Coordinates of C-alpha atoms in Angstrom, one line a residue:
M1 CA 61.2 85.4 112.5
K2 CA 65.0 85.0 112.3
T3 CA 66.4 83.6 109.1
T4 CA 68.7 80.6 109.4
V5 CA 71.6 80.6 107.1
K6 CA 74.1 77.8 106.4
A7 CA 77.0 76.9 104.0
S8 CA 77.6 73.3 103.2
L9 CA 80.2 71.6 101.0
Q10 CA 78.7 70.4 97.7
S11 CA 81.7 69.3 95.6
D12 CA 85.4 69.5 95.8
T13 CA 88.2 69.2 93.2
A14 CA 91.9 69.9 93.2
S15 CA 91.6 73.7 92.9
T16 CA 87.8 74.5 93.2
T17 CA 85.3 73.8 96.0
T18 CA 81.6 74.5 95.6
F19 CA 79.4 75.4 98.5
A20 CA 75.6 75.4 98.8
L21 CA 74.2 78.4 100.7
E22 CA 70.9 77.7 102.5
M23 CA 68.3 79.9 104.0
D24 CA 65.8 78.3 106.4
G25 CA 66.9 74.9 105.1
V26 CA 66.4 75.7 101.4
A27 CA 69.4 76.0 99.0
V28 CA 69.3 79.4 97.4
E29 CA 72.8 79.8 95.8
T30 CA 75.9 77.8 95.0
V31 CA 79.3 79.5 95.2
S32 CA 82.5 78.0 93.6
V33 CA 85.7 78.9 95.5
E34 CA 89.0 78.6 93.6
A35 CA 92.3 78.3 95.4
L36 CA 94.9 80.7 94.0
S37 CA 98.4 79.2 94.3
W38 CA 100.1 82.0 92.4
D39 CA 98.6 84.8 94.5
S40 CA 99.4 82.8 97.7
D41 CA 103.0 82.6 96.7
I42 CA 103.3 86.3 95.9
L43 CA 101.3 87.7 98.9
G44 CA 102.6 85.1 101.4
M45 CA 99.1 84.0 102.6
R46 CA 96.6 81.4 101.5
C47 CA 94.5 83.1 98.8
A48 CA 91.2 82.1 97.1
A49 CA 88.6 83.7 94.9
L50 CA 84.8 83.4 94.8
R51 CA 84.1 82.6 91.1
E52 CA 80.7 81.4 89.9
I53 CA 77.7 82.5 92.1
K54 CA 74.5 80.8 90.8
V55 CA 71.0 81.1 92.0
C56 CA 69.7 77.5 92.6
Q57 CA 67.1 76.0 90.3
G58 CA 63.6 76.6 91.4
V59 CA 64.4 79.8 93.3
D60 CA 62.7 83.0 91.9
S61 CA 65.8 85.0 91.1
A62 CA 63.9 88.3 91.0
R63 CA 62.3 87.7 94.4
H64 CA 65.7 86.3 95.6
R65 CA 67.4 89.6 94.8
R66 CA 64.7 91.6 96.5
D67 CA 65.0 89.5 99.6
Y68 CA 68.7 90.1 100.0
P69 CA 68.4 93.1 102.4
A70 CA 66.4 90.8 104.8
S71 CA 68.9 88.0 104.2
I72 CA 72.1 90.0 104.4
E73 CA 73.7 87.2 106.5
V74 CA 73.7 84.8 103.5
Y75 CA 77.5 84.9 102.9
V76 CA 78.6 85.0 106.6
P77 CA 78.6 81.2 107.1
L78 CA 80.6 80.7 103.8
M79 CA 83.3 82.9 105.1
R80 CA 83.4 81.1 108.4
E81 CA 83.9 77.8 106.6
L82 CA 86.7 79.3 104.5
E83 CA 88.4 80.7 107.6
K84 CA 88.2 77.4 109.3
A85 CA 89.8 75.8 106.2
G86 CA 92.8 78.2 106.7
I87 CA 92.0 80.6 103.9
E88 CA 93.4 84.0 104.7
Y89 CA 92.6 86.3 101.7
V90 CA 89.6 86.0 99.4
T91 CA 88.6 88.2 96.4
V92 CA 85.5 88.4 94.3
R93 CA 84.4 90.6 91.4
R94 CA 80.8 91.2 90.7
P95 CA 78.8 93.3 88.1
Q96 CA 78.2 96.7 89.5
H97 CA 74.5 96.5 89.2
E98 CA 74.4 93.7 91.8
W99 CA 74.3 96.1 94.7
A100 CA 72.2 93.9 97.0
R101 CA 74.7 91.1 96.6
I102 CA 77.7 93.5 97.0
H103 CA 76.2 94.8 100.3
A104 CA 75.7 91.2 101.5
L105 CA 79.3 90.5 100.8
E106 CA 80.4 93.6 102.7
H107 CA 78.3 92.4 105.6
A108 CA 80.3 89.2 105.5
G109 CA 83.5 91.2 105.9
F110 CA 84.4 92.0 102.3
R111 CA 85.9 95.4 101.5
V112 CA 85.6 97.2 98.2
V113 CA 89.1 97.6 96.7
D114 CA 88.4 98.8 93.2
G115 CA 86.0 99.4 90.4
I116 CA 86.5 98.1 86.9
I117 CA 85.2 99.2 83.5
E118 CA 85.4 96.9 80.5
F119 CA 85.8 98.2 76.9
Q120 CA 85.3 96.3 73.7
E121 CA 85.5 96.8 70.0
A122 CA 85.2 94.7 66.9
V123 CA 88.5 93.7 65.4
R124 CA 88.9 95.4 62.0
A125 CA 89.4 93.1 59.0
E126 CA 92.5 95.1 58.0
A127 CA 93.9 96.7 61.2
E128 CA 96.1 99.6 60.7
K129 CA 99.7 98.6 61.1
P130 CA 101.2 100.8 63.8
S131 CA 104.5 102.5 62.8
S132 CA 106.8 105.1 64.2
A133 CA 110.3 106.5 63.8
V134 CA 110.7 106.4 67.5
W135 CA 110.1 102.8 68.3
N136 CA 110.0 99.3 66.8
F137 CA 107.7 96.4 67.7
R138 CA 108.8 92.8 68.2
R139 CA 107.2 89.8 69.9
A140 CA 108.7 89.1 73.3
I141 CA 110.7 85.9 74.1
P142 CA 111.4 84.5 77.6
D143 CA 114.7 86.4 77.7
D144 CA 112.7 89.6 77.8
A145 CA 111.0 88.7 81.0
V146 CA 113.3 90.5 83.4
N147 CA 113.2 93.9 81.5
A148 CA 109.4 93.6 81.2
A149 CA 109.1 92.9 84.9
R150 CA 111.2 95.9 85.8
L151 CA 109.1 98.2 83.7
A152 CA 105.8 96.8 85.1
A153 CA 107.0 97.3 88.7
R154 CA 107.5 101.1 88.1
T155 CA 104.6 101.6 85.7
F156 CA 101.5 100.1 87.4
K157 CA 100.4 102.2 90.3
I158 CA 96.6 102.0 90.1
S159 CA 95.2 98.6 91.0
R160 CA 93.3 96.7 93.6
F161 CA 96.6 95.6 95.1
H162 CA 97.7 99.2 95.5
N163 CA 94.3 100.2 97.0
D164 CA 94.3 97.4 99.6
P165 CA 95.5 98.8 103.0
L166 CA 96.5 95.2 104.0
L167 CA 99.1 95.0 101.2
T168 CA 102.4 97.0 101.0
A169 CA 103.6 98.9 97.9
A170 CA 106.3 96.3 97.5
Q171 CA 103.8 93.5 97.4
A172 CA 101.7 95.4 94.8
E173 CA 104.7 96.0 92.7
R174 CA 105.8 92.4 92.9
V175 CA 102.4 91.2 91.7
H176 CA 102.7 93.3 88.5
S177 CA 106.3 92.4 88.1
E178 CA 105.7 88.7 88.3
W179 CA 102.6 89.0 86.1
A180 CA 104.7 90.7 83.3
K181 CA 107.4 88.1 83.7
N182 CA 105.0 85.2 83.5
S183 CA 103.4 86.7 80.4
C184 CA 106.7 86.8 78.6
I185 CA 107.4 83.2 79.3
G186 CA 104.0 82.1 78.2
K187 CA 102.3 81.3 81.5
A188 CA 100.0 84.3 81.7
A189 CA 99.6 85.5 78.1
D190 CA 99.5 84.0 74.6
A191 CA 101.7 86.8 73.2
V192 CA 103.5 89.9 74.5
W193 CA 104.5 92.7 72.1
L194 CA 107.4 95.1 73.0
A195 CA 108.0 98.6 71.9
E196 CA 111.7 99.3 71.8
A197 CA 114.2 102.1 70.9
D198 CA 117.9 102.7 71.3
A199 CA 117.1 103.7 74.9
G200 CA 115.7 100.2 75.5
L201 CA 112.2 98.9 76.4
L202 CA 109.6 101.7 76.1
G203 CA 106.4 99.7 76.6
F204 CA 104.6 96.4 76.3
V205 CA 101.2 94.9 75.8
T206 CA 100.1 91.4 76.8
C207 CA 97.5 89.5 74.8
K208 CA 95.4 86.5 75.8
L209 CA 93.0 84.5 73.6
E210 CA 89.6 83.8 75.1
G211 CA 87.3 81.2 73.5
E212 CA 87.1 80.9 69.8
D213 CA 86.8 84.5 68.6
Q214 CA 87.7 86.9 71.4
G215 CA 91.0 88.4 72.5
R216 CA 91.8 90.3 75.7
I217 CA 94.5 92.9 76.4
V218 CA 95.5 92.1 79.9
L219 CA 98.4 94.5 80.7
I220 CA 99.6 97.5 78.8
G221 CA 102.5 99.6 80.2
V222 CA 104.4 102.6 78.9
D223 CA 107.5 104.0 80.5
A224 CA 106.6 107.4 82.0
S225 CA 109.4 109.1 80.0
Y226 CA 107.6 108.2 76.8
A227 CA 104.0 109.0 77.8
G228 CA 102.0 111.3 75.6
I229 CA 103.7 110.5 72.3
G230 CA 101.1 108.0 71.0
L231 CA 102.9 104.8 72.2
G232 CA 99.9 103.6 74.2
S233 CA 97.6 103.9 71.1
A234 CA 100.2 102.1 69.0
L235 CA 100.4 99.2 71.5
V236 CA 96.6 98.8 71.5
R237 CA 96.7 98.8 67.6
R238 CA 99.5 96.2 67.6
A239 CA 97.5 94.0 69.9
S240 CA 94.3 94.4 67.9
M241 CA 96.3 93.5 64.7
W242 CA 97.6 90.3 66.3
F243 CA 94.1 89.3 67.5
G244 CA 92.9 89.8 64.0
E245 CA 95.6 87.5 62.7
K246 CA 94.4 84.9 65.1
G247 CA 90.8 85.1 63.9
C248 CA 89.4 87.1 66.8
K249 CA 86.3 89.2 66.1
I250 CA 86.2 91.1 69.4
V251 CA 89.0 92.6 71.5
S252 CA 88.4 93.7 75.1
V253 CA 90.3 95.3 77.9
Q254 CA 89.6 96.3 81.5
T255 CA 90.9 99.2 83.6
Q256 CA 90.1 100.8 87.0
T257 CA 87.3 103.4 87.0
D258 CA 89.8 106.0 88.4
N259 CA 92.4 105.3 85.8
F260 CA 91.4 108.2 83.6
A261 CA 94.5 108.1 81.4
A262 CA 93.7 104.5 80.4
I263 CA 90.0 105.4 79.9
R264 CA 91.0 108.2 77.6
L265 CA 93.4 105.9 75.7
Y266 CA 90.8 103.1 75.1
T267 CA 88.1 105.7 74.1
K268 CA 90.6 107.3 71.7
C269 CA 91.4 103.9 70.2
G270 CA 87.7 103.3 69.4
L271 CA 86.8 100.9 72.2
D272 CA 83.4 101.3 73.8
P273 CA 82.5 100.8 77.5
V274 CA 80.3 97.7 77.8
S275 CA 80.2 96.8 81.5
S276 CA 81.4 97.7 85.0
Y277 CA 82.4 95.6 88.0
V278 CA 83.2 96.0 91.7
T279 CA 86.2 94.1 93.2
L280 CA 86.0 93.2 96.9
R281 CA 88.3 91.3 99.2
W282 CA 88.0 89.6 102.6
S283 CA 90.8 89.1 105.1
A284 CA 91.0 86.6 107.9
R285 CA 93.2 89.1 109.7
E286 CA 90.4 91.7 109.7
S287 CA 87.8 89.1 110.5
R288 CA 89.6 88.2 113.7
S289 CA 90.2 91.8 114.8

């Protein structure tokens, strides 16, 4: 017997809309969809992200997961609703073990654009102060935004934006450039630490506080001319030291599963891999083709 699937609006706020997904008239999941104004401006199309995906109360979650291959259509009506609403580009990141859900998303038109591995470590009570005769550290101010943006544009080459065949290299570079700039002016980070020398800006690390006792390294970039001299490790230690000063107990960072230089760096600095994710994206342009 054919399974009937449906997506209906459950709640709506200024930036987030929640849909109920039904199978044969029974609500099985709710999905919150967040409108992404910053991404929309940068990429030149209406962007959104699937955020919280929750199994509805009363649904046997273990059985629900097993049923996914027979109910692979479950996200198709949701994407139809978003396309009708004028959304052109949607992203979602899910734990890598959720293969049944990932395959259902692919069936709805999503494409895998990268894999992510997350590292964590406990913040040391007395973090080692990074020092070098080659560079000096200082905290960024808004006037540093332009130089940080330029370094970011030429440093970050491995990301879901670079992997996506729908986006140009210029768009991918602009994403990281604007991200670094917004971090320096306080919109995308709580602190940015710069490594400088007579030659100028050598590298930077952006830090964001999450909850009461956790800090996240969001971006870390080193000028290619200064790679391999310990600057990346020093930036990680500088960030960890700042998180410790702010009372954080855990520091975390994410990188792509094919960014082996970053994986070696975080492992060398004592961070342990704790989880992995898959990033997918859907495009109305591909849906219509």
